[in-house]
């Protein structure tokens, strides 16, 4: 497979449209902490990950931060690029390191006018991320930290190869807007049920079906919408 086709959206393009888009793609590494878009700053590029996981982060006027959305090779970011929004309202940053192709905003705007499948996929991806954000808000309101953490691990797992997630307790706590001891306790609970294994800086998924059953209605609706509108989220279904 062409490296850029590791991104789900690019892989779905007809060959003619893919060739038109590919000619403008620039390869780039995306290490942990890499900022794809700064909140309030001009959108210069859209990024199409082939590996790794990124977060859409809302920042309050007082500087409080919480993850509102999560993406990887299933989509692109920032989604404001698809409507030529000019600036990014959110911060978009990489949490699991990887690799991506970036596309300059002006080129993306031009391609969306001439490549209808490309434009449609970006619009669908934007919709699905909005659906995900809505269910994140719902989960934050009605679920405990254990279910929220299970959901978040599943969402990360959807977007990687293998079962190992390079994540620290501090980072998870920041993303879920909870205290670090709460994350440690929740990880111990999930580990005690043999759903995961947690070691320093690493979470290993051991029993995905069990983790999904435990997460219950905290996980699944946004994923179903992605598969309905775009296609399989994971390379292989489990």
PDB file of C-alpha atoms in Angstrom:
ATOM      1  CA  UNK A   1       0.000   0.000   0.000  1.00  0.00           C
ATOM      2  CA  UNK A   2       1.192   3.520  -0.781  1.00  0.00           C
ATOM      3  CA  UNK A   3       2.349   5.030   2.556  1.00  0.00           C
ATOM      4  CA  UNK A   4      -0.112   7.910   2.386  1.00  0.00           C
ATOM      5  CA  UNK A   5      -2.938   5.397   1.958  1.00  0.00           C
ATOM      6  CA  UNK A   6      -2.396   4.297   5.539  1.00  0.00           C
ATOM      7  CA  UNK A   7      -4.724   7.202   6.226  1.00  0.00           C
ATOM      8  CA  UNK A   8      -8.299   5.905   5.889  1.00  0.00           C
ATOM      9  CA  UNK A   9      -9.637   8.966   4.070  1.00  0.00           C
ATOM     10  CA  UNK A  10      -6.862   9.070   1.495  1.00  0.00           C
ATOM     11  CA  UNK A  11      -7.170   5.317   0.934  1.00  0.00           C
ATOM     12  CA  UNK A  12     -10.830   5.715  -0.052  1.00  0.00           C
ATOM     13  CA  UNK A  13     -10.141   8.190  -2.854  1.00  0.00           C
ATOM     14  CA  UNK A  14     -10.549   7.067  -6.476  1.00  0.00           C
ATOM     15  CA  UNK A  15      -7.145   6.793  -8.159  1.00  0.00           C
ATOM     16  CA  UNK A  16      -7.634   9.987 -10.160  1.00  0.00           C
ATOM     17  CA  UNK A  17      -8.531  12.046  -7.075  1.00  0.00           C
ATOM     18  CA  UNK A  18      -5.820  10.384  -5.013  1.00  0.00           C
ATOM     19  CA  UNK A  19      -3.212  11.380  -7.585  1.00  0.00           C
ATOM     20  CA  UNK A  20      -4.452  14.988  -7.522  1.00  0.00           C
ATOM     21  CA  UNK A  21      -4.287  15.136  -3.722  1.00  0.00           C
ATOM     22  CA  UNK A  22      -1.051  13.169  -3.335  1.00  0.00           C
ATOM     23  CA  UNK A  23       0.897  15.601  -5.486  1.00  0.00           C
ATOM     24  CA  UNK A  24       0.439  18.246  -2.766  1.00  0.00           C
ATOM     25  CA  UNK A  25       1.074  16.080   0.321  1.00  0.00           C
ATOM     26  CA  UNK A  26       4.149  16.710   2.462  1.00  0.00           C
ATOM     27  CA  UNK A  27       5.427  13.902   4.752  1.00  0.00           C
ATOM     28  CA  UNK A  28       6.090  14.856   8.364  1.00  0.00           C
ATOM     29  CA  UNK A  29       6.893  13.152  11.639  1.00  0.00           C
ATOM     30  CA  UNK A  30       4.478  13.868  14.478  1.00  0.00           C
ATOM     31  CA  UNK A  31       6.231  13.294  17.817  1.00  0.00           C
ATOM     32  CA  UNK A  32       4.352  13.352  21.111  1.00  0.00           C
ATOM     33  CA  UNK A  33       3.402  16.908  21.968  1.00  0.00           C
ATOM     34  CA  UNK A  34       3.593  18.091  18.364  1.00  0.00           C
ATOM     35  CA  UNK A  35       1.061  20.894  17.888  1.00  0.00           C
ATOM     36  CA  UNK A  36      -0.930  20.475  14.691  1.00  0.00           C
ATOM     37  CA  UNK A  37      -2.908  23.662  15.324  1.00  0.00           C
ATOM     38  CA  UNK A  38      -2.742  26.306  18.036  1.00  0.00           C
ATOM     39  CA  UNK A  39      -5.956  27.631  19.538  1.00  0.00           C
ATOM     40  CA  UNK A  40      -6.716  31.030  18.030  1.00  0.00           C
ATOM     41  CA  UNK A  41      -3.984  30.736  15.401  1.00  0.00           C
ATOM     42  CA  UNK A  42      -4.233  30.697  11.623  1.00  0.00           C
ATOM     43  CA  UNK A  43      -4.733  27.247  10.091  1.00  0.00           C
ATOM     44  CA  UNK A  44      -1.786  26.693   7.767  1.00  0.00           C
ATOM     45  CA  UNK A  45      -2.012  22.944   7.132  1.00  0.00           C
ATOM     46  CA  UNK A  46      -4.398  20.017   7.424  1.00  0.00           C
ATOM     47  CA  UNK A  47      -2.743  16.830   8.686  1.00  0.00           C
ATOM     48  CA  UNK A  48      -3.684  13.323   7.562  1.00  0.00           C
ATOM     49  CA  UNK A  49      -2.176  10.868  10.082  1.00  0.00           C
ATOM     50  CA  UNK A  50      -0.938   7.475   8.954  1.00  0.00           C
ATOM     51  CA  UNK A  51      -0.042   6.452  12.499  1.00  0.00           C
ATOM     52  CA  UNK A  52      -0.223   7.909  15.989  1.00  0.00           C
ATOM     53  CA  UNK A  53      -3.116   9.516  17.848  1.00  0.00           C
ATOM     54  CA  UNK A  54      -4.019  13.180  18.241  1.00  0.00           C
ATOM     55  CA  UNK A  55      -6.377  15.124  20.488  1.00  0.00           C
ATOM     56  CA  UNK A  56      -8.654  18.088  19.944  1.00  0.00           C
ATOM     57  CA  UNK A  57      -8.341  20.138  23.134  1.00  0.00           C
ATOM     58  CA  UNK A  58     -10.708  22.811  24.373  1.00  0.00           C
ATOM     59  CA  UNK A  59      -9.102  25.571  26.441  1.00  0.00           C
ATOM     60  CA  UNK A  60     -11.145  27.834  28.707  1.00  0.00           C
ATOM     61  CA  UNK A  61     -10.373  31.567  29.108  1.00  0.00           C
ATOM     62  CA  UNK A  62      -8.800  30.671  32.469  1.00  0.00           C
ATOM     63  CA  UNK A  63      -6.521  28.124  30.823  1.00  0.00           C
ATOM     64  CA  UNK A  64      -8.295  24.928  31.848  1.00  0.00           C
ATOM     65  CA  UNK A  65      -7.907  22.181  29.264  1.00  0.00           C
ATOM     66  CA  UNK A  66      -9.928  19.097  28.359  1.00  0.00           C
ATOM     67  CA  UNK A  67      -9.925  16.714  25.436  1.00  0.00           C
ATOM     68  CA  UNK A  68     -13.003  17.125  23.237  1.00  0.00           C
ATOM     69  CA  UNK A  69     -12.089  14.730  20.444  1.00  0.00           C
ATOM     70  CA  UNK A  70      -9.607  12.074  19.402  1.00  0.00           C
ATOM     71  CA  UNK A  71      -8.404  11.089  15.923  1.00  0.00           C
ATOM     72  CA  UNK A  72      -5.730   9.160  14.103  1.00  0.00           C
ATOM     73  CA  UNK A  73      -5.429   7.509  10.718  1.00  0.00           C
ATOM     74  CA  UNK A  74      -9.227   7.478  10.586  1.00  0.00           C
ATOM     75  CA  UNK A  75      -9.410  11.220   9.877  1.00  0.00           C
ATOM     76  CA  UNK A  76      -7.669  14.556   9.546  1.00  0.00           C
ATOM     77  CA  UNK A  77      -7.132  17.721  11.579  1.00  0.00           C
ATOM     78  CA  UNK A  78      -7.926  20.472  12.171  1.00  0.00           C
ATOM     79  CA  UNK A  79     -11.436  20.018  10.800  1.00  0.00           C
ATOM     80  CA  UNK A  80     -11.805  23.794  10.432  1.00  0.00           C
ATOM     81  CA  UNK A  81      -9.519  23.482   7.413  1.00  0.00           C
ATOM     82  CA  UNK A  82     -12.336  21.774   5.505  1.00  0.00           C
ATOM     83  CA  UNK A  83     -14.506  24.897   5.617  1.00  0.00           C
ATOM     84  CA  UNK A  84     -11.619  27.345   5.271  1.00  0.00           C
ATOM     85  CA  UNK A  85     -12.381  28.624   8.794  1.00  0.00           C
ATOM     86  CA  UNK A  86      -9.190  30.662   8.888  1.00  0.00           C
ATOM     87  CA  UNK A  87      -8.322  30.024  12.529  1.00  0.00           C
ATOM     88  CA  UNK A  88      -8.506  27.002  14.803  1.00  0.00           C
ATOM     89  CA  UNK A  89     -10.769  27.408  17.835  1.00  0.00           C
ATOM     90  CA  UNK A  90      -9.203  24.350  19.484  1.00  0.00           C
ATOM     91  CA  UNK A  91      -5.669  23.263  20.115  1.00  0.00           C
ATOM     92  CA  UNK A  92      -4.854  20.075  18.222  1.00  0.00           C
ATOM     93  CA  UNK A  93      -1.875  18.094  19.501  1.00  0.00           C
ATOM     94  CA  UNK A  94      -0.312  14.644  19.155  1.00  0.00           C
ATOM     95  CA  UNK A  95      -0.530  12.303  22.153  1.00  0.00           C
ATOM     96  CA  UNK A  96       0.778   9.053  20.611  1.00  0.00           C
ATOM     97  CA  UNK A  97       3.703   9.731  18.247  1.00  0.00           C
ATOM     98  CA  UNK A  98       3.438   8.801  14.597  1.00  0.00           C
ATOM     99  CA  UNK A  99       3.664   9.999  11.040  1.00  0.00           C
ATOM    100  CA  UNK A 100       1.381  12.116   8.876  1.00  0.00           C
ATOM    101  CA  UNK A 101       1.036  13.888   5.560  1.00  0.00           C
ATOM    102  CA  UNK A 102       0.169  17.549   5.628  1.00  0.00           C
ATOM    103  CA  UNK A 103      -1.622  19.605   3.008  1.00  0.00           C
ATOM    104  CA  UNK A 104      -1.369  23.386   2.816  1.00  0.00           C
ATOM    105  CA  UNK A 105      -4.663  25.149   3.551  1.00  0.00           C
ATOM    106  CA  UNK A 106      -4.819  26.939   0.204  1.00  0.00           C
ATOM    107  CA  UNK A 107      -4.190  23.684  -1.697  1.00  0.00           C
ATOM    108  CA  UNK A 108      -6.839  21.895   0.375  1.00  0.00           C
ATOM    109  CA  UNK A 109      -9.389  24.607  -0.391  1.00  0.00           C
ATOM    110  CA  UNK A 110      -8.651  24.322  -4.104  1.00  0.00           C
ATOM    111  CA  UNK A 111      -8.859  20.519  -4.072  1.00  0.00           C
ATOM    112  CA  UNK A 112     -12.201  20.551  -2.289  1.00  0.00           C
ATOM    113  CA  UNK A 113     -13.617  22.571  -5.186  1.00  0.00           C
ATOM    114  CA  UNK A 114     -12.380  20.158  -7.850  1.00  0.00           C
ATOM    115  CA  UNK A 115     -12.312  16.733  -6.142  1.00  0.00           C
ATOM    116  CA  UNK A 116     -15.848  15.834  -4.983  1.00  0.00           C
ATOM    117  CA  UNK A 117     -15.064  12.516  -3.280  1.00  0.00           C
ATOM    118  CA  UNK A 118     -12.247  14.155  -1.323  1.00  0.00           C
ATOM    119  CA  UNK A 119     -14.554  16.978  -0.245  1.00  0.00           C
ATOM    120  CA  UNK A 120     -17.291  14.552   0.749  1.00  0.00           C
ATOM    121  CA  UNK A 121     -14.950  12.425   2.863  1.00  0.00           C
ATOM    122  CA  UNK A 122     -13.648  15.479   4.710  1.00  0.00           C
ATOM    123  CA  UNK A 123     -17.194  16.638   5.427  1.00  0.00           C
ATOM    124  CA  UNK A 124     -18.175  13.183   6.690  1.00  0.00           C
ATOM    125  CA  UNK A 125     -15.065  12.963   8.845  1.00  0.00           C
ATOM    126  CA  UNK A 126     -15.850  16.379  10.332  1.00  0.00           C
ATOM    127  CA  UNK A 127     -19.387  15.235  11.128  1.00  0.00           C
ATOM    128  CA  UNK A 128     -18.177  12.028  12.799  1.00  0.00           C
ATOM    129  CA  UNK A 129     -15.698  13.928  14.980  1.00  0.00           C
ATOM    130  CA  UNK A 130     -18.527  16.245  16.060  1.00  0.00           C
ATOM    131  CA  UNK A 131     -20.628  13.185  16.943  1.00  0.00           C
ATOM    132  CA  UNK A 132     -17.712  11.808  18.941  1.00  0.00           C
ATOM    133  CA  UNK A 133     -17.341  15.106  20.808  1.00  0.00           C
ATOM    134  CA  UNK A 134     -21.027  15.023  21.690  1.00  0.00           C
ATOM    135  CA  UNK A 135     -20.755  11.535  23.143  1.00  0.00           C
ATOM    136  CA  UNK A 136     -17.607  12.568  25.016  1.00  0.00           C
ATOM    137  CA  UNK A 137     -19.641  15.324  26.681  1.00  0.00           C
ATOM    138  CA  UNK A 138     -22.378  12.808  27.496  1.00  0.00           C
ATOM    139  CA  UNK A 139     -19.892  10.324  28.924  1.00  0.00           C
ATOM    140  CA  UNK A 140     -18.232  13.003  31.040  1.00  0.00           C
ATOM    141  CA  UNK A 141     -21.638  13.838  32.499  1.00  0.00           C
ATOM    142  CA  UNK A 142     -23.039  10.381  33.234  1.00  0.00           C
ATOM    143  CA  UNK A 143     -20.176   7.871  33.521  1.00  0.00           C
ATOM    144  CA  UNK A 144     -17.623   7.281  36.229  1.00  0.00           C
ATOM    145  CA  UNK A 145     -13.895   7.502  35.640  1.00  0.00           C
ATOM    146  CA  UNK A 146     -13.608   3.708  35.187  1.00  0.00           C
ATOM    147  CA  UNK A 147     -16.017   3.645  32.215  1.00  0.00           C
ATOM    148  CA  UNK A 148     -14.598   6.858  30.772  1.00  0.00           C
ATOM    149  CA  UNK A 149     -11.079   5.453  30.912  1.00  0.00           C
ATOM    150  CA  UNK A 150     -12.202   2.186  29.304  1.00  0.00           C
ATOM    151  CA  UNK A 151     -13.831   4.190  26.503  1.00  0.00           C
ATOM    152  CA  UNK A 152     -10.729   6.308  25.995  1.00  0.00           C
ATOM    153  CA  UNK A 153      -8.415   3.268  25.845  1.00  0.00           C
ATOM    154  CA  UNK A 154     -10.715   1.641  23.287  1.00  0.00           C
ATOM    155  CA  UNK A 155     -10.722   4.788  21.169  1.00  0.00           C
ATOM    156  CA  UNK A 156      -6.916   4.929  21.192  1.00  0.00           C
ATOM    157  CA  UNK A 157      -6.734   1.197  20.467  1.00  0.00           C
ATOM    158  CA  UNK A 158      -8.961   1.694  17.408  1.00  0.00           C
ATOM    159  CA  UNK A 159      -6.323   3.929  15.880  1.00  0.00           C
ATOM    160  CA  UNK A 160      -3.104   1.942  16.358  1.00  0.00           C
ATOM    161  CA  UNK A 161      -1.561  -1.336  15.231  1.00  0.00           C
ATOM    162  CA  UNK A 162      -1.043  -3.873  17.987  1.00  0.00           C
ATOM    163  CA  UNK A 163      -2.116  -3.589  21.594  1.00  0.00           C
ATOM    164  CA  UNK A 164       0.478  -1.298  23.187  1.00  0.00           C
ATOM    165  CA  UNK A 165      -0.336   2.339  23.987  1.00  0.00           C
ATOM    166  CA  UNK A 166       2.540   4.579  25.083  1.00  0.00           C
ATOM    167  CA  UNK A 167       0.633   6.677  27.631  1.00  0.00           C
ATOM    168  CA  UNK A 168       1.567   8.011  31.056  1.00  0.00           C
ATOM    169  CA  UNK A 169      -0.814   8.359  33.993  1.00  0.00           C
ATOM    170  CA  UNK A 170      -0.202  12.108  33.975  1.00  0.00           C
ATOM    171  CA  UNK A 171      -1.162  12.441  30.337  1.00  0.00           C
ATOM    172  CA  UNK A 172      -4.321  10.352  30.724  1.00  0.00           C
ATOM    173  CA  UNK A 173      -5.351  12.464  33.733  1.00  0.00           C
ATOM    174  CA  UNK A 174      -4.851  15.629  31.711  1.00  0.00           C
ATOM    175  CA  UNK A 175      -6.883  14.320  28.781  1.00  0.00           C
ATOM    176  CA  UNK A 176      -9.769  13.148  30.981  1.00  0.00           C
ATOM    177  CA  UNK A 177      -9.648  16.257  33.202  1.00  0.00           C
ATOM    178  CA  UNK A 178      -9.301  14.223  36.402  1.00  0.00           C
ATOM    179  CA  UNK A 179      -6.659  13.932  39.107  1.00  0.00           C
ATOM    180  CA  UNK A 180      -3.752  11.548  38.531  1.00  0.00           C
ATOM    181  CA  UNK A 181      -4.605   9.340  41.564  1.00  0.00           C
ATOM    182  CA  UNK A 182      -8.053   8.759  40.027  1.00  0.00           C
ATOM    183  CA  UNK A 183      -6.430   7.493  36.826  1.00  0.00           C
ATOM    184  CA  UNK A 184      -4.090   5.223  38.776  1.00  0.00           C
ATOM    185  CA  UNK A 185      -7.011   3.724  40.692  1.00  0.00           C
ATOM    186  CA  UNK A 186      -9.051   3.212  37.524  1.00  0.00           C
ATOM    187  CA  UNK A 187      -6.111   1.588  35.716  1.00  0.00           C
ATOM    188  CA  UNK A 188      -5.636  -0.790  38.655  1.00  0.00           C
ATOM    189  CA  UNK A 189      -9.322  -1.727  38.474  1.00  0.00           C
ATOM    190  CA  UNK A 190      -9.165  -2.433  34.730  1.00  0.00           C
ATOM    191  CA  UNK A 191      -5.948  -4.381  35.243  1.00  0.00           C
ATOM    192  CA  UNK A 192      -7.492  -6.367  38.097  1.00  0.00           C
ATOM    193  CA  UNK A 193     -10.208  -7.470  35.676  1.00  0.00           C
ATOM    194  CA  UNK A 194      -7.504  -8.520  33.183  1.00  0.00           C
ATOM    195  CA  UNK A 195      -8.749  -6.074  30.547  1.00  0.00           C
ATOM    196  CA  UNK A 196      -5.376  -4.322  30.344  1.00  0.00           C
ATOM    197  CA  UNK A 197      -1.868  -4.415  31.689  1.00  0.00           C
ATOM    198  CA  UNK A 198      -0.441  -1.144  32.957  1.00  0.00           C
ATOM    199  CA  UNK A 199       3.295  -0.584  33.275  1.00  0.00           C
ATOM    200  CA  UNK A 200       5.287   2.622  33.461  1.00  0.00           C
ATOM    201  CA  UNK A 201       4.388   4.752  30.452  1.00  0.00           C
ATOM    202  CA  UNK A 202       2.547   1.904  28.746  1.00  0.00           C
ATOM    203  CA  UNK A 203      -0.984   0.494  28.640  1.00  0.00           C
ATOM    204  CA  UNK A 204      -1.387  -2.921  26.988  1.00  0.00           C
ATOM    205  CA  UNK A 205      -4.839  -4.069  25.901  1.00  0.00           C
ATOM    206  CA  UNK A 206      -5.271  -7.730  26.885  1.00  0.00           C
ATOM    207  CA  UNK A 207      -9.011  -8.349  26.532  1.00  0.00           C
ATOM    208  CA  UNK A 208     -10.683  -5.989  24.092  1.00  0.00           C
ATOM    209  CA  UNK A 209     -14.117  -7.713  24.155  1.00  0.00           C
ATOM    210  CA  UNK A 210     -14.097  -7.542  27.948  1.00  0.00           C
ATOM    211  CA  UNK A 211     -13.092  -3.893  27.849  1.00  0.00           C
ATOM    212  CA  UNK A 212     -15.920  -3.129  25.423  1.00  0.00           C
ATOM    213  CA  UNK A 213     -18.419  -4.952  27.619  1.00  0.00           C
ATOM    214  CA  UNK A 214     -17.228  -3.017  30.653  1.00  0.00           C
ATOM    215  CA  UNK A 215     -17.404   0.345  28.840  1.00  0.00           C
ATOM    216  CA  UNK A 216     -21.001  -0.526  27.867  1.00  0.00           C
ATOM    217  CA  UNK A 217     -22.856   2.512  26.466  1.00  0.00           C
ATOM    218  CA  UNK A 218     -19.870   4.797  27.008  1.00  0.00           C
ATOM    219  CA  UNK A 219     -18.374   3.454  23.765  1.00  0.00           C
ATOM    220  CA  UNK A 220     -19.728   2.589  20.350  1.00  0.00           C
ATOM    221  CA  UNK A 221     -22.182   5.135  18.958  1.00  0.00           C
ATOM    222  CA  UNK A 222     -19.624   7.448  17.345  1.00  0.00           C
ATOM    223  CA  UNK A 223     -17.743   4.409  16.066  1.00  0.00           C
ATOM    224  CA  UNK A 224     -20.931   3.050  14.485  1.00  0.00           C
ATOM    225  CA  UNK A 225     -21.478   6.398  12.767  1.00  0.00           C
ATOM    226  CA  UNK A 226     -17.933   6.340  11.375  1.00  0.00           C
ATOM    227  CA  UNK A 227     -18.431   2.862   9.965  1.00  0.00           C
ATOM    228  CA  UNK A 228     -21.837   3.793   8.545  1.00  0.00           C
ATOM    229  CA  UNK A 229     -20.548   6.859   6.707  1.00  0.00           C
ATOM    230  CA  UNK A 230     -16.889   6.084   5.981  1.00  0.00           C
ATOM    231  CA  UNK A 231     -15.925   2.464   6.631  1.00  0.00           C
ATOM    232  CA  UNK A 232     -14.130   0.140   9.072  1.00  0.00           C
ATOM    233  CA  UNK A 233     -12.344   1.976  11.880  1.00  0.00           C
ATOM    234  CA  UNK A 234      -9.836  -0.760  12.657  1.00  0.00           C
ATOM    235  CA  UNK A 235      -7.766  -2.722  10.156  1.00  0.00           C
ATOM    236  CA  UNK A 236      -9.149  -5.972  11.514  1.00  0.00           C
ATOM    237  CA  UNK A 237     -12.335  -6.369  13.484  1.00  0.00           C
ATOM    238  CA  UNK A 238     -12.010  -8.023  16.882  1.00  0.00           C
TER     239      UNK A 238
END
